[in-house]
PDB file of C-alpha atoms in Angstrom:
ATOM      1  CA  MET V 584      62.501 127.943  91.603  1.00 96.00           C
ATOM      2  CA  LYS V 585      65.130 125.206  91.859  1.00 98.00           C
ATOM      3  CA  ILE V 586      63.279 121.913  92.290  1.00 98.00           C
ATOM      4  CA  LEU V 587      64.770 118.496  93.001  1.00 98.00           C
ATOM      5  CA  ILE V 588      62.415 115.638  92.196  1.00 97.00           C
ATOM      6  CA  THR V 589      62.803 111.973  93.119  1.00 96.00           C
ATOM      7  CA  GLY V 590      60.953 109.236  91.280  1.00 92.00           C
ATOM      8  CA  ALA V 591      61.266 111.178  88.049  1.00 89.00           C
ATOM      9  CA  GLY V 592      60.913 108.046  85.948  1.00 86.00           C
ATOM     10  CA  GLY V 593      57.725 106.935  87.668  1.00 88.00           C
ATOM     11  CA  PHE V 594      54.099 107.287  86.653  1.00 91.00           C
ATOM     12  CA  PHE V 595      53.515 110.646  88.350  1.00 94.00           C
ATOM     13  CA  GLY V 596      57.041 111.922  87.750  1.00 92.00           C
ATOM     14  CA  GLN V 597      56.815 111.520  83.994  1.00 90.00           C
ATOM     15  CA  ALA V 598      53.601 113.543  83.894  1.00 92.00           C
ATOM     16  CA  LEU V 599      54.853 116.214  86.289  1.00 95.00           C
ATOM     17  CA  LEU V 600      58.252 116.972  84.779  1.00 93.00           C
ATOM     18  CA  PRO V 601      57.012 118.550  81.532  1.00 91.00           C
ATOM     19  CA  GLU V 602      54.878 120.901  83.633  1.00 93.00           C
ATOM     20  CA  LEU V 603      57.747 121.871  85.938  1.00 95.00           C
ATOM     21  CA  VAL V 604      60.491 122.512  83.387  1.00 93.00           C
ATOM     22  CA  ARG V 605      58.449 125.237  81.693  1.00 93.00           C
ATOM     23  CA  ASP V 606      58.851 127.588  84.647  1.00 94.00           C
ATOM     24  CA  HIS V 607      61.446 126.086  86.991  1.00 96.00           C
ATOM     25  CA  THR V 608      65.007 124.777  87.086  1.00 96.00           C
ATOM     26  CA  VAL V 609      64.675 121.054  87.699  1.00 96.00           C
ATOM     27  CA  HIS V 610      67.088 118.314  88.726  1.00 95.00           C
ATOM     28  CA  ALA V 611      65.480 114.901  88.299  1.00 94.00           C
ATOM     29  CA  ILE V 612      66.514 111.733  90.130  1.00 92.00           C
ATOM     30  CA  TYR V 613      65.551 108.292  88.950  1.00 86.00           C
ATOM     31  CA  HIS V 614      66.789 104.800  89.793  1.00 83.00           C
ATOM     32  CA  LYS V 615      65.945 101.951  87.424  1.00 73.00           C
ATOM     33  CA  THR V 616      63.134 103.198  85.237  1.00 64.00           C
ATOM     34  CA  PRO V 617      64.344 104.891  82.031  1.00 58.00           C
ATOM     35  CA  MET V 618      63.036 108.424  81.756  1.00 55.00           C
ATOM     36  CA  PHE V 619      61.146 110.134  78.993  1.00 59.00           C
ATOM     37  CA  LEU V 620      61.925 113.702  79.944  1.00 60.00           C
ATOM     38  CA  PRO V 621      62.084 117.179  78.577  1.00 65.00           C
ATOM     39  CA  PRO V 622      65.625 118.548  78.793  1.00 74.00           C
ATOM     40  CA  CYS V 623      66.745 118.936  82.400  1.00 83.00           C
ATOM     41  CA  ASP V 624      69.622 117.881  84.609  1.00 88.00           C
ATOM     42  CA  PHE V 625      69.278 114.425  86.098  1.00 88.00           C
ATOM     43  CA  SER V 626      71.023 111.852  88.260  1.00 89.00           C
ATOM     44  CA  VAL V 627      70.690 108.093  88.514  1.00 88.00           C
ATOM     45  CA  ALA V 628      70.601 107.319  92.231  1.00 92.00           C
ATOM     46  CA  ASP V 629      69.302 104.896  94.834  1.00 92.00           C
ATOM     47  CA  ILE V 630      67.457 106.999  97.421  1.00 94.00           C
ATOM     48  CA  ARG V 631      68.617 104.587 100.145  1.00 95.00           C
ATOM     49  CA  GLU V 632      72.197 105.834  99.699  1.00 95.00           C
ATOM     50  CA  GLU V 633      72.699 109.078 101.613  1.00 96.00           C
ATOM     51  CA  GLU V 634      76.312 109.250 100.462  1.00 96.00           C
ATOM     52  CA  VAL V 635      75.034 109.501  96.875  1.00 96.00           C
ATOM     53  CA  LEU V 636      72.209 111.932  97.604  1.00 97.00           C
ATOM     54  CA  SER V 637      74.199 114.405  99.690  1.00 97.00           C
ATOM     55  CA  PRO V 638      76.533 115.548  96.868  1.00 97.00           C
ATOM     56  CA  ILE V 639      73.518 115.985  94.580  1.00 97.00           C
ATOM     57  CA  PHE V 640      71.914 118.308  97.132  1.00 98.00           C
ATOM     58  CA  ALA V 641      75.193 120.156  97.695  1.00 98.00           C
ATOM     59  CA  LYS V 642      75.747 120.786  93.991  1.00 97.00           C
ATOM     60  CA  PHE V 643      72.183 121.654  92.991  1.00 97.00           C
ATOM     61  CA  GLN V 644      71.146 123.558  96.155  1.00 98.00           C
ATOM     62  CA  PRO V 645      67.387 122.963  95.753  1.00 98.00           C
ATOM     63  CA  GLU V 646      64.744 125.293  97.123  1.00 98.00           C
ATOM     64  CA  MET V 647      62.057 122.607  96.879  1.00 98.00           C
ATOM     65  CA  VAL V 648      62.231 118.805  97.015  1.00 99.00           C
ATOM     66  CA  LEU V 649      59.375 116.765  95.554  1.00 99.00           C
ATOM     67  CA  HIS V 650      59.712 113.250  96.927  1.00 98.00           C
ATOM     68  CA  LEU V 651      57.722 110.969  94.627  1.00 96.00           C
ATOM     69  CA  ALA V 652      60.016 107.938  94.708  1.00 93.00           C
ATOM     70  CA  GLY V 653      59.184 104.787  96.621  1.00 89.00           C
ATOM     71  CA  ILE V 654      57.327 101.531  96.548  1.00 83.00           C
ATOM     72  CA  THR V 655      54.096 102.929  95.177  1.00 75.00           C
ATOM     73  CA  ALA V 656      51.566 100.105  95.190  1.00 69.00           C
ATOM     74  CA  VAL V 657      50.283  97.327  97.434  1.00 69.00           C
ATOM     75  CA  SER V 658      51.344  94.667  94.924  1.00 68.00           C
ATOM     76  CA  HIS V 659      54.838  96.117  94.506  1.00 70.00           C
ATOM     77  CA  ALA V 660      55.394  95.970  98.265  1.00 68.00           C
ATOM     78  CA  LEU V 661      54.517  92.273  98.291  1.00 65.00           C
ATOM     79  CA  ALA V 662      57.096  91.526  95.596  1.00 70.00           C
ATOM     80  CA  ILE V 663      60.127  92.428  97.750  1.00 76.00           C
ATOM     81  CA  THR V 664      61.156  91.950 101.375  1.00 84.00           C
ATOM     82  CA  GLU V 665      59.576  93.939 104.187  1.00 89.00           C
ATOM     83  CA  ASP V 666      63.003  95.308 105.115  1.00 90.00           C
ATOM     84  CA  ASP V 667      63.476  96.650 101.592  1.00 89.00           C
ATOM     85  CA  VAL V 668      60.033  98.265 101.594  1.00 91.00           C
ATOM     86  CA  LYS V 669      60.804 100.012 104.885  1.00 94.00           C
ATOM     87  CA  ALA V 670      64.250 101.087 103.716  1.00 93.00           C
ATOM     88  CA  ILE V 671      62.742 102.752 100.654  1.00 93.00           C
ATOM     89  CA  ASN V 672      59.451 104.129 101.991  1.00 95.00           C
ATOM     90  CA  VAL V 673      60.533 105.039 105.513  1.00 97.00           C
ATOM     91  CA  THR V 674      64.279 105.370 106.045  1.00 96.00           C
ATOM     92  CA  ALA V 675      65.006 106.996 102.684  1.00 96.00           C
ATOM     93  CA  SER V 676      62.147 109.461 103.175  1.00 98.00           C
ATOM     94  CA  GLY V 677      63.665 110.510 106.485  1.00 98.00           C
ATOM     95  CA  THR V 678      67.060 110.895 104.836  1.00 98.00           C
ATOM     96  CA  LEU V 679      65.661 113.114 102.090  1.00 98.00           C
ATOM     97  CA  ALA V 680      63.844 115.229 104.673  1.00 98.00           C
ATOM     98  CA  LYS V 681      67.036 115.567 106.716  1.00 98.00           C
ATOM     99  CA  LEU V 682      68.981 116.673 103.643  1.00 98.00           C
ATOM    100  CA  SER V 683      66.206 119.105 102.751  1.00 98.00           C
ATOM    101  CA  GLN V 684      66.496 120.644 106.218  1.00 98.00           C
ATOM    102  CA  LYS V 685      70.287 120.824 105.916  1.00 98.00           C
ATOM    103  CA  PHE V 686      70.127 122.649 102.592  1.00 98.00           C
ATOM    104  CA  SER V 687      67.150 124.887 103.546  1.00 98.00           C
ATOM    105  CA  ALA V 688      64.727 123.305 101.089  1.00 98.00           C
ATOM    106  CA  LYS V 689      61.061 122.545 101.653  1.00 98.00           C
ATOM    107  CA  ILE V 690      60.129 118.908 101.035  1.00 99.00           C
ATOM    108  CA  ILE V 691      56.793 117.684  99.715  1.00 99.00           C
ATOM    109  CA  TYR V 692      56.295 114.021 100.561  1.00 98.00           C
ATOM    110  CA  THR V 693      53.712 112.039  98.619  1.00 98.00           C
ATOM    111  CA  SER V 694      51.860 109.619 100.876  1.00 98.00           C
ATOM    112  CA  THR V 695      48.638 107.751 100.062  1.00 97.00           C
ATOM    113  CA  ASP V 696      44.908 107.809 100.742  1.00 98.00           C
ATOM    114  CA  LEU V 697      45.283 104.182 101.882  1.00 96.00           C
ATOM    115  CA  VAL V 698      46.597 105.331 105.274  1.00 98.00           C
ATOM    116  CA  TYR V 699      42.984 106.172 106.178  1.00 97.00           C
ATOM    117  CA  SER V 700      40.400 103.799 107.556  1.00 94.00           C
ATOM    118  CA  GLY V 701      38.132 102.613 104.795  1.00 90.00           C
ATOM    119  CA  SER V 702      35.212 101.963 107.132  1.00 90.00           C
ATOM    120  CA  GLU V 703      34.317 105.491 108.232  1.00 90.00           C
ATOM    121  CA  GLY V 704      31.969 106.430 105.393  1.00 88.00           C
ATOM    122  CA  GLY V 705      34.308 108.154 102.975  1.00 91.00           C
ATOM    123  CA  MET V 706      35.017 111.777 102.030  1.00 96.00           C
ATOM    124  CA  VAL V 707      37.681 111.677 104.714  1.00 98.00           C
ATOM    125  CA  LYS V 708      39.176 114.887 106.070  1.00 98.00           C
ATOM    126  CA  GLU V 709      42.872 115.271 106.867  1.00 98.00           C
ATOM    127  CA  ASP V 710      42.218 114.473 110.536  1.00 97.00           C
ATOM    128  CA  GLY V 711      40.335 111.277 109.679  1.00 97.00           C
ATOM    129  CA  LYS V 712      40.948 107.934 111.356  1.00 97.00           C
ATOM    130  CA  LEU V 713      44.176 106.237 110.277  1.00 97.00           C
ATOM    131  CA  GLU V 714      44.101 102.497 109.670  1.00 96.00           C
ATOM    132  CA  PRO V 715      46.547 101.267 107.011  1.00 96.00           C
ATOM    133  CA  LEU V 716      45.725  97.674 106.049  1.00 94.00           C
ATOM    134  CA  SER V 717      48.751  96.779 103.925  1.00 92.00           C
ATOM    135  CA  LEU V 718      52.528  96.883 104.191  1.00 92.00           C
ATOM    136  CA  TYR V 719      52.555  99.532 101.484  1.00 93.00           C
ATOM    137  CA  ALA V 720      50.128 101.806 103.335  1.00 94.00           C
ATOM    138  CA  SER V 721      51.702 101.299 106.754  1.00 96.00           C
ATOM    139  CA  THR V 722      55.185 102.146 105.466  1.00 96.00           C
ATOM    140  CA  LYS V 723      53.887 105.255 103.711  1.00 96.00           C
ATOM    141  CA  LEU V 724      52.417 106.352 107.050  1.00 98.00           C
ATOM    142  CA  GLU V 725      55.726 105.608 108.772  1.00 98.00           C
ATOM    143  CA  GLY V 726      57.358 107.665 106.035  1.00 98.00           C
ATOM    144  CA  GLU V 727      55.148 110.594 107.037  1.00 98.00           C
ATOM    145  CA  THR V 728      56.472 110.303 110.586  1.00 98.00           C
ATOM    146  CA  ALA V 729      60.067 110.087 109.368  1.00 98.00           C
ATOM    147  CA  VAL V 730      59.609 113.307 107.401  1.00 98.00           C
ATOM    148  CA  ARG V 731      57.969 115.122 110.322  1.00 98.00           C
ATOM    149  CA  GLU V 732      60.814 114.115 112.630  1.00 98.00           C
ATOM    150  CA  SER V 733      63.579 115.131 110.214  1.00 98.00           C
ATOM    151  CA  THR V 734      62.634 118.641 109.091  1.00 98.00           C
ATOM    152  CA  ASN V 735      60.487 121.614 110.031  1.00 97.00           C
ATOM    153  CA  ASP V 736      59.685 122.682 106.475  1.00 98.00           C
ATOM    154  CA  PHE V 737      57.519 119.995 104.918  1.00 98.00           C
ATOM    155  CA  LEU V 738      54.173 119.242 103.335  1.00 99.00           C
ATOM    156  CA  ILE V 739      52.634 115.769 103.320  1.00 99.00           C
ATOM    157  CA  LEU V 740      50.215 115.005 100.498  1.00 99.00           C
ATOM    158  CA  ARG V 741      47.903 112.022 100.835  1.00 99.00           C
ATOM    159  CA  LEU V 742      47.409 111.145  97.186  1.00 98.00           C
ATOM    160  CA  ALA V 743      44.351 109.472  95.771  1.00 98.00           C
ATOM    161  CA  LEU V 744      44.566 106.679  93.221  1.00 96.00           C
ATOM    162  CA  MET V 745      45.853 108.170  89.970  1.00 96.00           C
ATOM    163  CA  TYR V 746      44.890 107.019  86.508  1.00 96.00           C
ATOM    164  CA  GLY V 747      46.139 107.602  83.000  1.00 95.00           C
ATOM    165  CA  PHE V 748      48.971 106.464  80.773  1.00 93.00           C
ATOM    166  CA  SER V 749      52.727 106.238  81.203  1.00 85.00           C
ATOM    167  CA  LYS V 750      55.394 106.495  78.511  1.00 75.00           C
ATOM    168  CA  GLY V 751      57.732 104.167  80.390  1.00 69.00           C
ATOM    169  CA  LYS V 752      57.724 100.714  81.932  1.00 69.00           C
ATOM    170  CA  VAL V 753      55.791 101.731  85.046  1.00 69.00           C
ATOM    171  CA  LYS V 754      52.111 101.066  84.359  1.00 76.00           C
ATOM    172  CA  SER V 755      49.151 102.001  86.528  1.00 83.00           C
ATOM    173  CA  PHE V 756      46.287  99.593  87.203  1.00 88.00           C
ATOM    174  CA  PHE V 757      44.274 101.732  84.805  1.00 93.00           C
ATOM    175  CA  GLN V 758      46.762 101.287  81.966  1.00 92.00           C
ATOM    176  CA  GLU V 759      47.103  97.547  82.568  1.00 92.00           C
ATOM    177  CA  ALA V 760      43.312  97.224  82.487  1.00 95.00           C
ATOM    178  CA  TYR V 761      43.168  99.228  79.261  1.00 95.00           C
ATOM    179  CA  ASN V 762      45.785  96.991  77.639  1.00 94.00           C
ATOM    180  CA  LYS V 763      43.789  93.891  78.585  1.00 96.00           C
ATOM    181  CA  VAL V 764      40.480  95.203  77.278  1.00 97.00           C
ATOM    182  CA  LYS V 765      42.098  96.431  74.080  1.00 95.00           C
ATOM    183  CA  SER V 766      43.495  92.932  73.481  1.00 95.00           C
ATOM    184  CA  GLY V 767      40.141  91.273  74.197  1.00 96.00           C
ATOM    185  CA  GLN V 768      40.812  90.082  77.746  1.00 97.00           C
ATOM    186  CA  LYS V 769      38.421  90.401  80.661  1.00 97.00           C
ATOM    187  CA  VAL V 770      39.126  92.763  83.553  1.00 96.00           C
ATOM    188  CA  VAL V 771      37.815  92.436  87.115  1.00 96.00           C
ATOM    189  CA  LEU V 772      36.615  95.736  88.621  1.00 96.00           C
ATOM    190  CA  PHE V 773      35.317  96.305  92.141  1.00 96.00           C
ATOM    191  CA  ASN V 774      32.016  98.140  92.513  1.00 96.00           C
ATOM    192  CA  ASP V 775      32.326  98.634  96.275  1.00 95.00           C
ATOM    193  CA  GLN V 776      35.782 100.164  96.730  1.00 95.00           C
ATOM    194  CA  TYR V 777      35.687 103.951  96.544  1.00 97.00           C
ATOM    195  CA  ARG V 778      38.454 106.474  95.972  1.00 97.00           C
ATOM    196  CA  SER V 779      38.772 110.083  94.812  1.00 98.00           C
ATOM    197  CA  SER V 780      40.622 108.936  91.718  1.00 97.00           C
ATOM    198  CA  LEU V 781      42.603 111.654  89.970  1.00 97.00           C
ATOM    199  CA  SER V 782      43.891 111.904  86.413  1.00 97.00           C
ATOM    200  CA  VAL V 783      47.691 111.961  86.441  1.00 97.00           C
ATOM    201  CA  LEU V 784      47.584 114.849  83.952  1.00 97.00           C
ATOM    202  CA  ASP V 785      45.395 116.896  86.269  1.00 98.00           C
ATOM    203  CA  ALA V 786      47.521 115.867  89.254  1.00 98.00           C
ATOM    204  CA  ALA V 787      50.579 117.301  87.510  1.00 98.00           C
ATOM    205  CA  ARG V 788      48.858 120.630  86.875  1.00 98.00           C
ATOM    206  CA  MET V 789      47.615 120.767  90.456  1.00 98.00           C
ATOM    207  CA  MET V 790      51.068 120.000  91.867  1.00 98.00           C
ATOM    208  CA  LYS V 791      52.638 122.713  89.745  1.00 97.00           C
ATOM    209  CA  LYS V 792      50.192 125.223  91.190  1.00 97.00           C
ATOM    210  CA  LEU V 793      50.607 123.913  94.728  1.00 98.00           C
ATOM    211  CA  ILE V 794      54.377 124.310  94.910  1.00 96.00           C
ATOM    212  CA  THR V 795      54.133 128.078  94.420  1.00 94.00           C
ATOM    213  CA  SER V 796      51.104 128.505  96.681  1.00 95.00           C
ATOM    214  CA  GLN V 797      51.594 130.500  99.861  1.00 91.00           C
ATOM    215  CA  HIS V 798      50.148 128.534 102.772  1.00 94.00           C
ATOM    216  CA  ALA V 799      51.011 127.127 106.197  1.00 94.00           C
ATOM    217  CA  TYR V 800      49.557 123.643 105.815  1.00 97.00           C
ATOM    218  CA  LYS V 801      51.630 120.600 106.726  1.00 98.00           C
ATOM    219  CA  LEU V 802      49.129 117.973 105.538  1.00 99.00           C
ATOM    220  CA  LEU V 803      46.697 117.982 102.611  1.00 99.00           C
ATOM    221  CA  ASN V 804      44.439 115.514 100.874  1.00 99.00           C
ATOM    222  CA  PHE V 805      45.221 115.454  97.157  1.00 99.00           C
ATOM    223  CA  GLY V 806      42.625 113.945  94.839  1.00 98.00           C
ATOM    224  CA  SER V 807      39.537 114.708  92.816  1.00 98.00           C
ATOM    225  CA  ALA V 808      36.476 116.180  94.487  1.00 97.00           C
ATOM    226  CA  GLU V 809      34.336 113.183  93.515  1.00 97.00           C
ATOM    227  CA  ARG V 810      33.791 109.714  94.981  1.00 97.00           C
ATOM    228  CA  THR V 811      33.940 106.900  92.439  1.00 97.00           C
ATOM    229  CA  SER V 812      34.504 103.157  92.451  1.00 96.00           C
ATOM    230  CA  ARG V 813      37.033 101.563  90.123  1.00 93.00           C
ATOM    231  CA  ALA V 814      34.091 100.018  88.269  1.00 96.00           C
ATOM    232  CA  GLN V 815      32.380 103.385  87.757  1.00 97.00           C
ATOM    233  CA  LEU V 816      35.561 105.116  86.647  1.00 97.00           C
ATOM    234  CA  PHE V 817      36.869 102.499  84.249  1.00 97.00           C
ATOM    235  CA  SER V 818      33.441 101.662  82.827  1.00 97.00           C
ATOM    236  CA  ARG V 819      32.942 105.311  81.925  1.00 97.00           C
ATOM    237  CA  PHE V 820      36.365 105.405  80.295  1.00 97.00           C
ATOM    238  CA  VAL V 821      35.629 102.248  78.285  1.00 97.00           C
ATOM    239  CA  GLN V 822      32.374 103.775  77.041  1.00 96.00           C
ATOM    240  CA  LYS V 823      34.052 107.009  75.959  1.00 96.00           C
ATOM    241  CA  ALA V 824      36.974 105.158  74.361  1.00 96.00           C
ATOM    242  CA  GLY V 825      34.648 102.938  72.338  1.00 96.00           C
ATOM    243  CA  LEU V 826      35.932  99.707  73.870  1.00 96.00           C
ATOM    244  CA  ASP V 827      33.984  96.517  74.586  1.00 97.00           C
ATOM    245  CA  GLU V 828      32.087  96.879  77.878  1.00 96.00           C
ATOM    246  CA  ARG V 829      31.295  93.158  77.844  1.00 97.00           C
ATOM    247  CA  LEU V 830      34.890  92.507  78.894  1.00 98.00           C
ATOM    248  CA  LEU V 831      34.321  94.236  82.237  1.00 97.00           C
ATOM    249  CA  GLU V 832      33.625  91.800  85.063  1.00 97.00           C
ATOM    250  CA  ILE V 833      32.059  93.777  87.913  1.00 97.00           C
ATOM    251  CA  ARG V 834      32.686  92.121  91.274  1.00 97.00           C
ATOM    252  CA  SER V 835      32.645  92.869  94.999  1.00 96.00           C
ATOM    253  CA  LEU V 836      35.844  93.405  96.958  1.00 94.00           C
ATOM    254  CA  LYS V 837      34.390  91.101  99.596  1.00 94.00           C
ATOM    255  CA  GLU V 838      34.731  88.201  97.152  1.00 95.00           C
ATOM    256  CA  PHE V 839      38.511  88.534  97.508  1.00 94.00           C
ATOM    257  CA  PRO V 840      39.228  88.231 101.251  1.00 91.00           C
ATOM    258  CA  ASN V 841      42.968  87.903 100.598  1.00 90.00           C
ATOM    259  CA  LEU V 842      43.043  91.550  99.477  1.00 89.00           C
ATOM    260  CA  PRO V 843      43.064  94.493 101.934  1.00 89.00           C
ATOM    261  CA  GLN V 844      39.403  95.299 102.584  1.00 91.00           C
ATOM    262  CA  VAL V 845      39.633  99.054 102.072  1.00 94.00           C
ATOM    263  CA  GLU V 846      36.072 100.036 101.266  1.00 94.00           C
ATOM    264  CA  ASP V 847      35.993 103.827 101.044  1.00 97.00           C
ATOM    265  CA  VAL V 848      38.910 106.229 101.244  1.00 98.00           C
ATOM    266  CA  SER V 849      37.363 108.958  99.117  1.00 98.00           C
ATOM    267  CA  LEU V 850      38.830 112.301 100.124  1.00 98.00           C
ATOM    268  CA  ASP V 851      37.510 115.629 101.303  1.00 98.00           C
ATOM    269  CA  VAL V 852      39.660 118.077  99.329  1.00 98.00           C
ATOM    270  CA  SER V 853      37.924 121.256 100.490  1.00 98.00           C
ATOM    271  CA  ILE V 854      41.145 122.726 101.915  1.00 98.00           C
ATOM    272  CA  LEU V 855      42.926 122.207  98.603  1.00 98.00           C
ATOM    273  CA  VAL V 856      40.024 123.822  96.744  1.00 98.00           C
ATOM    274  CA  SER V 857      40.024 126.762  99.183  1.00 97.00           C
ATOM    275  CA  MET V 858      43.630 127.389  98.107  1.00 97.00           C
ATOM    276  CA  GLY V 859      42.480 127.812  94.515  1.00 96.00           C
ATOM    277  CA  ILE V 860      43.613 124.342  93.450  1.00 98.00           C
ATOM    278  CA  THR V 861      40.477 122.816  91.992  1.00 97.00           C
ATOM    279  CA  PRO V 862      40.502 119.326  90.473  1.00 98.00           C
ATOM    280  CA  MET V 863      39.022 118.893  87.023  1.00 98.00           C
ATOM    281  CA  PRO V 864      35.591 117.179  87.052  1.00 97.00           C
ATOM    282  CA  VAL V 865      35.947 113.436  86.529  1.00 97.00           C
ATOM    283  CA  GLU V 866      33.958 113.450  83.276  1.00 97.00           C
ATOM    284  CA  LYS V 867      36.293 116.042  81.755  1.00 98.00           C
ATOM    285  CA  SER V 868      39.340 114.195  83.072  1.00 97.00           C
ATOM    286  CA  ILE V 869      38.175 110.994  81.407  1.00 98.00           C
ATOM    287  CA  ASP V 870      37.657 112.901  78.150  1.00 97.00           C
ATOM    288  CA  GLU V 871      41.227 114.206  78.384  1.00 97.00           C
ATOM    289  CA  THR V 872      42.515 110.703  79.127  1.00 96.00           C
ATOM    290  CA  VAL V 873      40.743 109.340  76.043  1.00 96.00           C
ATOM    291  CA  LYS V 874      42.368 112.055  73.926  1.00 95.00           C
ATOM    292  CA  ASN V 875      45.763 110.900  75.221  1.00 91.00           C
ATOM    293  CA  LEU V 876      45.406 107.197  74.483  1.00 91.00           C
ATOM    294  CA  PRO V 877      48.778 105.536  73.777  1.00 85.00           C
ATOM    295  CA  ASN V 878      49.532 104.770  70.149  1.00 72.00           C
ATOM    296  CA  SER V 879      50.222 101.110  70.825  1.00 53.00           C
TER     297      SER V 879
END
């Protein structure tokens, strides 16, 4: 299959590309982040510029578009203007969907679990209550709408928090926390904010399987099958990695009222599992993450 992927230099993109190039013809797009890629064609492009994207589509003629690019964290959205966040997460997503429609390609848009209400008890199904509490989450939800309105052939994935290690400059919260603990610094972890956190390595394997799956779904939750807090997840990792647990400062989210109070957006992934795409158990995923610790 001919697959065009945006955000190739990002956290998820770097993990996914090695999986894809084994069996598919891939054209990777990145913007500012240098890539660490297996051999494949690539372009440096700003996804806000349709006049740059259109020739890439015309030349490559993709069958599938994986749209991973965007402002991908609450903190990143706060570091730039609201207009820029919307241009990247909303307008550009609509543009990519429109181009996908024009060139007869299916687009998979990666949204976030943070579009859901965090006060409904967790293990949220795809039709769960929507209540984004940050600019990041609200623009990802608007991006979903832009995709729906721009093409008929799409799949929206609401991704859980991903953890693991990146080879590039883009670091996850998990990797930043690891770097702090390794250097003897304390890390604050919430014990009352729950997600269905997913190893980025497992996410890449699951995505590879998903893109060739025959189904009619337009919206899927995409995460592990387990509900864990950041404190539970990272504490277990620290134990298995032989790091100093005394550096972990376990706190309540409620102690930080300036942060979005998203309590529980753990995901029901039963539809995904019914398709034969089963997440690795968290314990095994942590073991795999420990085996892939960065060298420095």
